[in-house]
C-alpha positions as a printed NumPy array, in Angstrom:
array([[ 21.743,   7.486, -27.472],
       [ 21.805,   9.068, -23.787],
       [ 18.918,   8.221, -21.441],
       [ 16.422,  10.984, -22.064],
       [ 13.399,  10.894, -20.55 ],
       [ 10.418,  12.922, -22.037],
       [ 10.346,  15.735, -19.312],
       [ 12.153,  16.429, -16.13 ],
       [  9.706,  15.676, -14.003],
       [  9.574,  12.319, -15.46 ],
       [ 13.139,  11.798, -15.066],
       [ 12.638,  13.073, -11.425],
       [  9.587,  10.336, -10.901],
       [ 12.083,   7.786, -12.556],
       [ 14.808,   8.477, -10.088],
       [ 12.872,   7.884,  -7.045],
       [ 11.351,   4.692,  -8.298],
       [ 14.896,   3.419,  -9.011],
       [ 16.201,   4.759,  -5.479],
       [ 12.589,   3.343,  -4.084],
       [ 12.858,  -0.137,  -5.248],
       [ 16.935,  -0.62 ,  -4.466],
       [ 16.266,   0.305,  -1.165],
       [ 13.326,  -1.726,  -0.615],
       [ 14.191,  -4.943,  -2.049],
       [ 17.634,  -4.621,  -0.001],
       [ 15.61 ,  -3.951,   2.839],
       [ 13.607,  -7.047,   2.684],
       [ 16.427,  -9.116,   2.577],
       [ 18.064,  -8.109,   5.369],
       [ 17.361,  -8.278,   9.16 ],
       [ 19.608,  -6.676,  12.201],
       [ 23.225,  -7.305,  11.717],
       [ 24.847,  -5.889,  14.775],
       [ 24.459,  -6.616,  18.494],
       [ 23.163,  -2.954,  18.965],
       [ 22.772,  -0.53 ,  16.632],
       [ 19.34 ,  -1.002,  14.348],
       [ 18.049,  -3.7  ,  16.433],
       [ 18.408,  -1.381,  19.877],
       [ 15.978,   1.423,  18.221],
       [ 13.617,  -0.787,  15.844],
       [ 13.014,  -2.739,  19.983],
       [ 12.038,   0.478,  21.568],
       [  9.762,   1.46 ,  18.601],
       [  8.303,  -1.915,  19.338],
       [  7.576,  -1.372,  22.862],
       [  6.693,   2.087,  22.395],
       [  3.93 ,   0.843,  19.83 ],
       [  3.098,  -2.29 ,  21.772],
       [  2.987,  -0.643,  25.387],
       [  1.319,   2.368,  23.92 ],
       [  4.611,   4.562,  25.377],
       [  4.387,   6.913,  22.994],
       [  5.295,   9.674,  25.796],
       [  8.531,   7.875,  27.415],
       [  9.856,   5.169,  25.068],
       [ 11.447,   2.398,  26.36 ],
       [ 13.668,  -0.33 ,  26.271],
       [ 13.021,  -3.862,  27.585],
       [ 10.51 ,  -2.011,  29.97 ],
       [ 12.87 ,   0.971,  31.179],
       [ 12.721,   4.706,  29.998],
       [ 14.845,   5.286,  27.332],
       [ 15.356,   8.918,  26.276],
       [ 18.732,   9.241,  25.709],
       [ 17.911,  10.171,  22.009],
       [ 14.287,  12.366,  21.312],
       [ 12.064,  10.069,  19.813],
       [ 10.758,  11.502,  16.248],
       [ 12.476,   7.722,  15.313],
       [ 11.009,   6.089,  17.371],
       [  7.788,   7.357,  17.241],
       [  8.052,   7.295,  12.958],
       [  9.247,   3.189,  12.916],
       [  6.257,   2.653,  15.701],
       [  3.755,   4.025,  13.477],
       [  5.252,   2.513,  10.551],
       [  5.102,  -0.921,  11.989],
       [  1.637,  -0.329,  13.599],
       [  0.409,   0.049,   9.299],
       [  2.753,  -2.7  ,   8.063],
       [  3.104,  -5.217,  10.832],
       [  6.012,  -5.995,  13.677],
       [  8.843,  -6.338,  10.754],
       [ 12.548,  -5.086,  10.739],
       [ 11.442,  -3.99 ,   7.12 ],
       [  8.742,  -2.171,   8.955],
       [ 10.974,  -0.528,  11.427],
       [ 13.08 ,   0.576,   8.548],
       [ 10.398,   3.126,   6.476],
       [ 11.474,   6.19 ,   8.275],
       [ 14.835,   5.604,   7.132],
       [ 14.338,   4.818,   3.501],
       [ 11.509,   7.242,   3.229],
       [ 13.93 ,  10.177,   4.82 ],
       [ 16.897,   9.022,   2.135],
       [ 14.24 ,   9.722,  -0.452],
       [ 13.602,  13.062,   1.189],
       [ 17.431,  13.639,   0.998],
       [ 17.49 ,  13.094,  -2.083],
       [ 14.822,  15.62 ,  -3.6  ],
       [ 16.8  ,  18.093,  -0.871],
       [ 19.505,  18.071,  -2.898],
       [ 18.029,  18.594,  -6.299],
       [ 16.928,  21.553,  -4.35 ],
       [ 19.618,  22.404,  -3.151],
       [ 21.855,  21.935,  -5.989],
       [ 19.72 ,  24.288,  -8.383],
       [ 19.492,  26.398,  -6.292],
       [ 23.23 ,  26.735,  -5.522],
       [ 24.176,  26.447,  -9.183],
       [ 21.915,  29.781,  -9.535],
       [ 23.483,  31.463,  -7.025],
       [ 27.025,  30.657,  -9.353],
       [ 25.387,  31.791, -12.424],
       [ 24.654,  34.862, -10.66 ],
       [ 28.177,  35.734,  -9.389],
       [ 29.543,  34.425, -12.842],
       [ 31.12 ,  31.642, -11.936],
       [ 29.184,  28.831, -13.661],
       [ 29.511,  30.773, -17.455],
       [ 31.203,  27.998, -19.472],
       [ 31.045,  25.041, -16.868],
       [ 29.177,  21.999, -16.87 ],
       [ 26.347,  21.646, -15.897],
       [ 24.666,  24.331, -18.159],
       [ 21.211,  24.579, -16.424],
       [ 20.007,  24.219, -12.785],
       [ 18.151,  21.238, -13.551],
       [ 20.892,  19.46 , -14.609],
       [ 22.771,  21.118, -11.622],
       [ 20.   ,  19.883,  -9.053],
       [ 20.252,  16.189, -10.789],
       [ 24.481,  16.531, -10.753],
       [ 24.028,  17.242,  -6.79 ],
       [ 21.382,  14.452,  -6.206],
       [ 23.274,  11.746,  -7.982],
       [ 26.54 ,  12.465,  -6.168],
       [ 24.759,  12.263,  -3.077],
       [ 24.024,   8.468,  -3.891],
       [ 27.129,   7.912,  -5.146],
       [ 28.309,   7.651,  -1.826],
       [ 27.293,   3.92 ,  -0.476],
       [ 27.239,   4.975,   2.736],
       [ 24.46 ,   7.194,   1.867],
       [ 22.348,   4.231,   0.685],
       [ 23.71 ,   1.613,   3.539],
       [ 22.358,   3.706,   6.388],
       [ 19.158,   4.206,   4.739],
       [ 19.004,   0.662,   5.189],
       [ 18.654,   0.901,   9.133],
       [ 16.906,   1.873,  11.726],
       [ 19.171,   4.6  ,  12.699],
       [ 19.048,   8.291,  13.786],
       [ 21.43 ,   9.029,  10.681],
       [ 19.136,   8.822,   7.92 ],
       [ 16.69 ,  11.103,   9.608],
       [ 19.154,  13.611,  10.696],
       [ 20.277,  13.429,   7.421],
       [ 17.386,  14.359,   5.644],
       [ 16.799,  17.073,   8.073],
       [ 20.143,  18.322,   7.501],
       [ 19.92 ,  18.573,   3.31 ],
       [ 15.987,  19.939,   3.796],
       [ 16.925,  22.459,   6.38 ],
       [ 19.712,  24.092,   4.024],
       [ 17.989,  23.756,   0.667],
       [ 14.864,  25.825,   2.22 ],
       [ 17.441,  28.277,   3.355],
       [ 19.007,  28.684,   0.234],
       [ 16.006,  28.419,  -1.457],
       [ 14.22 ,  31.829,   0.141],
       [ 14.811,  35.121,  -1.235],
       [ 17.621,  37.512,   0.124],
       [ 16.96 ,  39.355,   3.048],
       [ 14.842,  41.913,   2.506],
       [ 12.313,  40.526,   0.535],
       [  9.804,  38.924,   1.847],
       [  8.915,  35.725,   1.463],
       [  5.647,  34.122,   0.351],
       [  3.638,  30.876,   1.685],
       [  5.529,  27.866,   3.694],
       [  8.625,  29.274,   2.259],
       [  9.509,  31.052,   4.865],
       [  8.609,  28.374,   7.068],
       [ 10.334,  25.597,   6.071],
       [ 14.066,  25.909,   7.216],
       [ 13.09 ,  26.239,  10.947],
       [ 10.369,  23.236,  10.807],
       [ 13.394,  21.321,   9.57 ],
       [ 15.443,  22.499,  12.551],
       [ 12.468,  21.225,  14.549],
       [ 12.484,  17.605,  13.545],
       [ 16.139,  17.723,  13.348],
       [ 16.57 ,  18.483,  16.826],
       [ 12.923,  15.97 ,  17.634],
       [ 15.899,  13.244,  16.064],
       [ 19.407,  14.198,  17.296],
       [ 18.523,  16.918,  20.088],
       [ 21.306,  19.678,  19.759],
       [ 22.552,  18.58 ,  16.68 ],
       [ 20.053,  18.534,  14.523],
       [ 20.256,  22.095,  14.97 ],
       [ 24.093,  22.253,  14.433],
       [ 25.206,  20.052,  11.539],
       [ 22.092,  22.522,   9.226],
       [ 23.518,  25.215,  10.852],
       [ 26.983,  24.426,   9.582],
       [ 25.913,  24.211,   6.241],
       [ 23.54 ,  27.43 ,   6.364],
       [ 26.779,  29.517,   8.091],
       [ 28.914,  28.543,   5.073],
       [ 26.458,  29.444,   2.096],
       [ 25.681,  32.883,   4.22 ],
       [ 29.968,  33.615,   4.322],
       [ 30.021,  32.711,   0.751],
       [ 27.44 ,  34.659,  -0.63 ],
       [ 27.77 ,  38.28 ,  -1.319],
       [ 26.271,  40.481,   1.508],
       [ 23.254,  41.874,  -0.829],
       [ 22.218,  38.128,  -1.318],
       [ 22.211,  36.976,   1.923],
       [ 19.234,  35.228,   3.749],
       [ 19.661,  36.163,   7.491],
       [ 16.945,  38.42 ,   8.409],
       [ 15.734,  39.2  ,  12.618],
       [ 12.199,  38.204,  10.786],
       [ 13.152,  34.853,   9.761],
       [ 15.304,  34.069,  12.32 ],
       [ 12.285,  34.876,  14.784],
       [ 10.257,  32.186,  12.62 ],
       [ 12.942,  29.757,  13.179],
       [ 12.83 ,  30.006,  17.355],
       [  9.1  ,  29.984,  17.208],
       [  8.753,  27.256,  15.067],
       [ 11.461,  25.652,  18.123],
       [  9.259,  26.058,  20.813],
       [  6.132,  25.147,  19.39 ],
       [  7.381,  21.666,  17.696],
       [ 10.526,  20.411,  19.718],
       [ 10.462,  21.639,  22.963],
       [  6.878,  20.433,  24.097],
       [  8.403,  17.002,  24.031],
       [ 11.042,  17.531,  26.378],
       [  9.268,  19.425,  29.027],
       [  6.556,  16.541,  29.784],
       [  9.39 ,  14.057,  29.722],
       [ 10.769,  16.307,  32.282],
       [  7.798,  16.483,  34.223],
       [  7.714,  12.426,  34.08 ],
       [ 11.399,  12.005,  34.872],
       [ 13.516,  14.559,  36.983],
       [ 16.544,  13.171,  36.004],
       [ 15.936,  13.674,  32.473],
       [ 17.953,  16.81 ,  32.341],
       [ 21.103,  14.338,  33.952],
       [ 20.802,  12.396,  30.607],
       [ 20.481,  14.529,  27.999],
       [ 23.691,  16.689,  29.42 ],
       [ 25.46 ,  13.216,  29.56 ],
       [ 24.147,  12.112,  26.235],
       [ 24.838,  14.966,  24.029],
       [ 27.475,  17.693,  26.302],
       [ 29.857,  14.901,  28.081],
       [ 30.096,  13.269,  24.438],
       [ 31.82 ,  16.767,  23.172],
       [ 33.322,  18.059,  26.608],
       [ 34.068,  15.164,  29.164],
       [ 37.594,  13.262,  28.588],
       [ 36.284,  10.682,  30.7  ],
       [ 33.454,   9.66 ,  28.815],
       [ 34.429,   6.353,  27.121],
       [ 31.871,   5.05 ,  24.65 ],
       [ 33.038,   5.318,  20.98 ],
       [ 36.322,   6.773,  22.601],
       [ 39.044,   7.504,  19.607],
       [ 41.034,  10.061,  18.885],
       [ 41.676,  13.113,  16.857],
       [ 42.559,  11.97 ,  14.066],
       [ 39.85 ,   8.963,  13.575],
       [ 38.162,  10.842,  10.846],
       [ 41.027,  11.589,   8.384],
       [ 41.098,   8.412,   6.928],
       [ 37.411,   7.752,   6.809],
       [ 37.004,  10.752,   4.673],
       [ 36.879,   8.209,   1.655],
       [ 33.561,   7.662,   2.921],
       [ 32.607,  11.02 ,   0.622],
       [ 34.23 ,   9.458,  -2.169],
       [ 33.568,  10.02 ,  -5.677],
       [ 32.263,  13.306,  -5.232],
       [ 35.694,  14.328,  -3.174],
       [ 37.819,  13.936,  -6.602],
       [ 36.032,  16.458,  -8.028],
       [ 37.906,  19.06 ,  -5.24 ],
       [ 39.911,  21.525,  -7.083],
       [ 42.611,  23.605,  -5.423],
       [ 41.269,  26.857,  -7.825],
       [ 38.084,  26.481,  -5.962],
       [ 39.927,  28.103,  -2.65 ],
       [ 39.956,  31.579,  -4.937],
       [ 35.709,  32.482,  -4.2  ],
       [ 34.187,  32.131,  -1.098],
       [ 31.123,  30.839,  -3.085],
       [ 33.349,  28.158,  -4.197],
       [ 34.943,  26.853,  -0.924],
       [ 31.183,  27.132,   0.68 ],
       [ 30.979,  23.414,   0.482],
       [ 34.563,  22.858,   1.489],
       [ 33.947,  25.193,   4.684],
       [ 30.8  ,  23.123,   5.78 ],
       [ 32.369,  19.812,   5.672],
       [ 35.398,  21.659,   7.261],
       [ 33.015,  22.975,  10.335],
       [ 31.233,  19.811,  10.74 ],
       [ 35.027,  17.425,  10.658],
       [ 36.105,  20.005,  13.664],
       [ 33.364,  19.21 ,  15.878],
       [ 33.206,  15.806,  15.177],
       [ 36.807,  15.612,  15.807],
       [ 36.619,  17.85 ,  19.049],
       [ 34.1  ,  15.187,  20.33 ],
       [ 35.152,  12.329,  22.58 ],
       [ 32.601,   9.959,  20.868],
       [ 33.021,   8.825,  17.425],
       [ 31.818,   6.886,  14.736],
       [ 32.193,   6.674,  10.76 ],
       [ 28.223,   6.988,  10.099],
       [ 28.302,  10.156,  12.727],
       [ 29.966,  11.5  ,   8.742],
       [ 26.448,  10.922,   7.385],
       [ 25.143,  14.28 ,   7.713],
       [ 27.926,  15.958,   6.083],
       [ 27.3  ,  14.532,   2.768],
       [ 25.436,  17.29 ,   1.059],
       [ 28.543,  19.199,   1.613],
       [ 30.405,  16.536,  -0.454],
       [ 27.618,  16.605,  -2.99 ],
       [ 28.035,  20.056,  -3.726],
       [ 31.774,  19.17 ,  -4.776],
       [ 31.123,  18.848,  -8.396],
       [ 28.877,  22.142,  -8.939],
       [ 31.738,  23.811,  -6.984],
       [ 34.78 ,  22.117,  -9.122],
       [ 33.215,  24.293, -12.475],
       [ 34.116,  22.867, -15.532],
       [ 35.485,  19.518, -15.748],
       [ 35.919,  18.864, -18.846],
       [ 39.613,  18.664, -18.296],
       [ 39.369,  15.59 , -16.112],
       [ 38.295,  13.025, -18.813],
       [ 40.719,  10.652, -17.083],
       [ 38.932,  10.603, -13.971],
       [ 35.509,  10.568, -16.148],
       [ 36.018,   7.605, -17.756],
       [ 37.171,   6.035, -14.717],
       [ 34.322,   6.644, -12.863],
       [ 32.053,   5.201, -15.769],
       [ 34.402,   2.307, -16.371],
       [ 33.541,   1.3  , -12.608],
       [ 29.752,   2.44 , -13.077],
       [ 29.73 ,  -0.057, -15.955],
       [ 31.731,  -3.421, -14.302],
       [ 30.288,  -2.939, -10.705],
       [ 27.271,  -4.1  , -11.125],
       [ 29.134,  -8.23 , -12.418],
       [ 29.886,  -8.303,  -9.007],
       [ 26.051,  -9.551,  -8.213],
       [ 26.367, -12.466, -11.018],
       [ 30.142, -13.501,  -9.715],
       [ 29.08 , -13.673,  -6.304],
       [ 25.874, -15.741,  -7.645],
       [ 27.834, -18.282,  -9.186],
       [ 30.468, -18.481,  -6.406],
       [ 27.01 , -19.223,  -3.888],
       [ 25.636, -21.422,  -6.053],
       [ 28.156, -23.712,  -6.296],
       [ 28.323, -23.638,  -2.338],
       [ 24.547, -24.233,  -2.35 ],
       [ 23.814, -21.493,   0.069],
       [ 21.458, -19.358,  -1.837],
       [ 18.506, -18.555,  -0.088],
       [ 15.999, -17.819,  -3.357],
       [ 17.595, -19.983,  -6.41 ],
       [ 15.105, -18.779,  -9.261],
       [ 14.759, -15.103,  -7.83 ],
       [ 18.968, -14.995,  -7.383],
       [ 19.259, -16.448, -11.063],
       [ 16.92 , -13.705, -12.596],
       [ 18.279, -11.112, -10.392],
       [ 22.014, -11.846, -11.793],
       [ 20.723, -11.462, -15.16 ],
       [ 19.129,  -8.15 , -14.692],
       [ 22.553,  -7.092, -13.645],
       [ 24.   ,  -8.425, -16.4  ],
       [ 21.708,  -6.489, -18.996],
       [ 22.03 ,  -3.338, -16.609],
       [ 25.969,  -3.824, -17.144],
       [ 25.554,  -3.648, -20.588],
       [ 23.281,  -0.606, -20.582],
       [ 24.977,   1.569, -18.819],
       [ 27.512,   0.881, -21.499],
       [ 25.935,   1.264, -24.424],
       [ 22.995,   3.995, -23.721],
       [ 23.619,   4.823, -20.022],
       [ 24.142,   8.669, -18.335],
       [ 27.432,  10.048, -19.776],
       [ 27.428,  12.178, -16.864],
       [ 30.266,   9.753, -14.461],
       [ 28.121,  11.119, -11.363],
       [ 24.903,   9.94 , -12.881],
       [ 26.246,   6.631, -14.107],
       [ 27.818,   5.335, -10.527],
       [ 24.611,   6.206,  -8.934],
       [ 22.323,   4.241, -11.454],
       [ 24.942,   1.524, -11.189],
       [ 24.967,   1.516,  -7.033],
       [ 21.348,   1.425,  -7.265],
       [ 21.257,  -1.395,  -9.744],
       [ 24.167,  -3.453,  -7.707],
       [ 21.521,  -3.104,  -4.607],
       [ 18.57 ,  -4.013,  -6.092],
       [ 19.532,  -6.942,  -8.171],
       [ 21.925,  -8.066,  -5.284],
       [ 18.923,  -8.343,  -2.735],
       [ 17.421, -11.858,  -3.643],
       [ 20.746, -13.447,  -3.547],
       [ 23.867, -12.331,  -2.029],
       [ 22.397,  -9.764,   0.315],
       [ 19.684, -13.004,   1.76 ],
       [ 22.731, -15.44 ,   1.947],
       [ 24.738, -13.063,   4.054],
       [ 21.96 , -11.874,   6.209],
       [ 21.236, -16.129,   6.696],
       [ 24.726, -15.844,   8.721],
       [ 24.878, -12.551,  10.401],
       [ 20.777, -12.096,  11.316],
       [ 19.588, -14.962,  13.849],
       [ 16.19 , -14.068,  13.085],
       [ 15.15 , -18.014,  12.5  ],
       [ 16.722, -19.236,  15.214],
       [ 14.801, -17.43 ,  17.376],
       [ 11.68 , -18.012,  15.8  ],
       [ 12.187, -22.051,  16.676],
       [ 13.013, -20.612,  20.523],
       [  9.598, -19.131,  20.591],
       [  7.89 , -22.01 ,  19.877],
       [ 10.326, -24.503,  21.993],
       [ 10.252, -21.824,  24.958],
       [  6.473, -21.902,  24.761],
       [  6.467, -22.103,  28.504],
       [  6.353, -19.724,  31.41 ],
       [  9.886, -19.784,  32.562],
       [ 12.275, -16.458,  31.446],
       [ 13.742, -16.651,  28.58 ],
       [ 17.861, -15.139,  29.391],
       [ 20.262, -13.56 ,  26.426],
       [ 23.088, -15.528,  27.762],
       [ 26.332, -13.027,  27.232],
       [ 24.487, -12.482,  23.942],
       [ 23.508,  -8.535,  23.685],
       [ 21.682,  -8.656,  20.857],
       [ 18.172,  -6.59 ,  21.06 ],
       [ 16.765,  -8.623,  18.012],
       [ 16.009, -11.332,  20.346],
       [ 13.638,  -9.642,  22.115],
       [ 12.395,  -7.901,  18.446],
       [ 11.612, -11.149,  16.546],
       [ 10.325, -12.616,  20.03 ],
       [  8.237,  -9.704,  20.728],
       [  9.325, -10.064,  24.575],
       [ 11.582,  -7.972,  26.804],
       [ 14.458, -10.837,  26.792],
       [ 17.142,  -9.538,  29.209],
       [ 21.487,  -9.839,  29.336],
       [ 22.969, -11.856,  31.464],
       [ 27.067, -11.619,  31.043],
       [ 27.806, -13.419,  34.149],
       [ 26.64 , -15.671,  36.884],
       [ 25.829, -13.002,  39.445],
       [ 23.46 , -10.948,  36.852],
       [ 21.878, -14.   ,  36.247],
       [ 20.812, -15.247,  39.676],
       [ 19.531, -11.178,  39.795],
       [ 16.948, -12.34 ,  37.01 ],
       [ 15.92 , -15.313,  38.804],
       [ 16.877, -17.918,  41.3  ],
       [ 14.416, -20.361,  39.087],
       [ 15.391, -22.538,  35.773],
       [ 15.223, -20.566,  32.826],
       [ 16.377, -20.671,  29.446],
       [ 18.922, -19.395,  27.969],
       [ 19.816, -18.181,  24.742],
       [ 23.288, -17.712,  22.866],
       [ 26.007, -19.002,  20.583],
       [ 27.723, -22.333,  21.898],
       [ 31.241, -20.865,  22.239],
       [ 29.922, -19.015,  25.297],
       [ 28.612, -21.679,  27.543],
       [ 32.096, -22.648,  28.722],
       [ 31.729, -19.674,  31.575],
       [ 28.069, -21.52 ,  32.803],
       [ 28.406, -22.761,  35.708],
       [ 25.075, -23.439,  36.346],
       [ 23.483, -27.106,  35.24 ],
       [ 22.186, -27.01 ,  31.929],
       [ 20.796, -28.986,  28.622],
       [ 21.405, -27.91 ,  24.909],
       [ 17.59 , -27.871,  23.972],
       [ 18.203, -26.303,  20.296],
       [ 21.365, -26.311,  18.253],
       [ 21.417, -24.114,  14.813],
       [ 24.812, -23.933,  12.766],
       [ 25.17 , -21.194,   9.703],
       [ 28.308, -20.721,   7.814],
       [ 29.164, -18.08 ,   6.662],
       [ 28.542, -17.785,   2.704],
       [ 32.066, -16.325,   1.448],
       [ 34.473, -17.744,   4.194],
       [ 34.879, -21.309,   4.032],
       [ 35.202, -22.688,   7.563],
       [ 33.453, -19.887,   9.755],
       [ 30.606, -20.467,  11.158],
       [ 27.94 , -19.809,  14.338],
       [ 26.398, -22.024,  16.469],
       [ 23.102, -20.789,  17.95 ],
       [ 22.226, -22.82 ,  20.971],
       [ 18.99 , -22.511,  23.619],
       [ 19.935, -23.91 ,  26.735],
       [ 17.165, -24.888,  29.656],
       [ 18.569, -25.19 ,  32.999],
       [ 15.408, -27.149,  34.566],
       [ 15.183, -29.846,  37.547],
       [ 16.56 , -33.059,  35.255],
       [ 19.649, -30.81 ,  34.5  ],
       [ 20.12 , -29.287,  38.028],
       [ 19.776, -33.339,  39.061],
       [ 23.482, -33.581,  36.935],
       [ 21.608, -34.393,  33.494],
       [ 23.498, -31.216,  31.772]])
């Protein structure tokens, strides 16, 4: 039979303990992967909770505003309960995916209401709101990147969250006119707050984008937009975000000069160059909404209700392709749009092709974890044998019931299936990769050979989790002249050996560290820490 749990609030306590526990044990198996990214903002929650700058955070000593810091300040307090951990630094984000995710059961009941109402849900599937709110939640994690970037210690997750909260409160208040009881009323412009106390201006825009298209859609006697609740939404503004950025300002006159450059010059200024791309960079990386975009029907174009969700992702695609700066996960907060796909799309009962598609990959995609197993076994570079062994066998038996008693629901199915690949992939293939991309115990072996007092340099190496797992302000050096600007003196130096060909300057190989890479045969790193002291300057290098 069907997975049935006793009542839906059970079910709902089941889901987040699956979604919990996926996210967690992928979490602690995996450090910082990229030279920025994670590793940049999970440093400056360091230093903001080890040099108490809770005010002005910043980064290897300087201010660093150039985001508002409700992440920083979340992953500093986080860390300050749980210990100086990049699993630490990550809570915010895995806690706010959670928080997405009951945002959309929201959400998706009470948009599936609003279709009963106008008649256009009569015969479709899902039959109730709760099975709406679950058909909207589900697709959400459907969507890997969804559950990847809850895995870092990124603005994304958090705007996110504030994004799918800000919308379902809307949505979830009376129409105009009535008035509205308790938080309620509240609640859509404290989201605003924290969204814009995350992303600045658009943590107001991309919940604004999504509230604009519901309002167009629904009929005028149903709308939400009162002057009463809008004036709760700019109070609620100045008396949560913008307290913040008047003391910085006070602290820092040219904090205004960042911000415009930070957040304007990245929609408005052709010469702005970071994440430069053009127009077009986001057509193809619309498959990051996939499964939920095959469920787009060209009959849903006939009701404005309908094509709500089709006109928020549409708003959000224009300004992010207006914008000079781009970036795939910059997508991330559109994805309640895409989860609303499905209750949009009606009945599908016609699409029992695609259906069984979907569950024939819910049911085989979780053999990848026990494939990969046995291809890193037999290159012995597992990091946990027993724990990668009973992992793989968990995936195995979750394989085989998702096919025999699993969701029949295709949405449903995928997203237990995702959350099972995660999970049971953590002790094992996730810890082997993370052994070749995270350098995480290499520098734990410079700590304790650079014991000394000389400066430790990142030698053309620009990775912030040097000075994370160090727990120092390590600084970049990409040439000789920023070097001699750090010090005249011998220092060491730390960074892979294929860039110590442009070092001019005298130097020993102290520490050498080689990991391969666990699914390409022949690639590997070589982690080196260098000491330019008076036996090398004397020719000894």
């Amino acid at each position: 039979m069907p997975f049935r749990p006793s009542s839906r609030h059970g079910r709902t306590v089941l889901w987040l303990l699956a979604l919990l526990t996926a996210l967690w044990a992928a979490s602690m198996a995996k450090g910082f992967w990229g030279a920025h990214g994670e590793s940049r903002r999970a440093e400056v929650a360091r230093e903001v909770l080890q040099d108490d700058h809770w005010l002005v955070p910043t980064l290897l000593g300087e201010p660093f505003i150039t985001k508002p810091p409700l992440l920083y300040w979340s992953s500093a307090a986080s860390m300050g309960l749980l210990g100086v951990h990049d699993w630490a630094s990550r809570v915010p984000s895995l806690l706010a995916t959670l928080l997405s995710w009951l945002a959309l059961l929201s959400l998706g009941r009470s948009y599936h209401r609003e279709l009963h109402l106008e008649n256009l849900s009569v015969e479709s599937h899902p039959q109730d709101e709760g099975e709406a709110g679950f058909r909207a939640a589900a697709a959400l994690i459907t969507m890997p990147m969804v559950l990847m970037m809850g895995l870092n210690t990124e603005t994304e997750p958090l705007l996110l969250a504030c994004t799918a909260a800000a919308v379902a409160a809307w949505l979830h208040l009376p129409p105009a006119g009535t008035r509205s009881t308790g938080l309620s009323a509240l609640l859509p412009g404290f989201f605003l707050a924290l969204g814009f106390l995350v992303k600045g201006p658009l943590g107001w825009l991309f919940p604004l984008f999504g509230i604009m298209a519901l309002e167009t859609g629904l009929p005028a006697s149903r709308r939400r937009f009162s002057l009463p609740r809008l004036g709760h939404i700019l109070l609620l503004q100045l008396v949560l975000a913008l307290p913040w950025f008047l003391m910085v300002l006070w602290r820092l006159p040219n904090a205004m000069d960042i911000w415009l450059g930070e957040s304007v010059a990245r929609v408005t200024d052709a010469d702005f160059q970071v994440h430069r791309e053009p127009w077009w960079y986001y057509l193809p990386r619309l498959a990051v909404f996939l499964p939920p975009l095959l469920f787009l029907r060209m009959d849903m174009m006939k009701h404005p209700l309908r094509r709500a969700p089709l006109l928020w992702l549409g708003l959000g695609l224009l300004f992010l392709g207006l914008a000079g700066s781009k970036r795939t996960h910059y997508l991330l907060s559109l994805a309640p749009a895409a989860a609303l796909l499905p209750l949009a799309a009606g009945d599908l009962h016609q699409r029992r092709l695609m259906k069984g598609a979907l569950r024939s990959l819910a049911i085989f995609l979780p053999l990848v974890v026990p494939l990969a197993t046995v291809l890193l076994m037999a290159r012995g570079l597992l990091p946990h044998l027993p724990w990668s062994m009973v992992a793989a066998l968990l995936a195995l038996l979750g394989s085989l019931w998702l096919w025999k008693s699993g969701p029949r629901d295709p949405l449903k199915s995928l997203a237990l299936s995702l959350l099972l690949l995660l999970g049971s992939g953590a002790p094992g293939v996730l810890g082997a990769v993370d052994g070749y991309r995270n350098p995480q115990s290499f520098y734990a072996e410079c700590a304790e050979v650079a014991s000394d007092s000389s400066l430790i340099v990142n030698w053309r190496n620009d990775r912030y989790s040097a000075s994370f797992y160090m727990q120092a302000a390590i600084p970049f050096a990409r040439n000789e002249v920023e070097l001699r600007g750090l010090s005249p003196d011998p220092v060491w130096l730390i960074c892979q050996e294929k860039d110590l060909e442009p070092l001019s300057r005298p130097h020993r190989v102290v520490l050498r560290r080689t990991v391969h890479d666990p699914f390409q045969t022949g690639k590997s790193r070589v982690w080196v820490l260098v000491k330019a002291d008076a036996d090398s300057m004397r020719g000894d290098g």
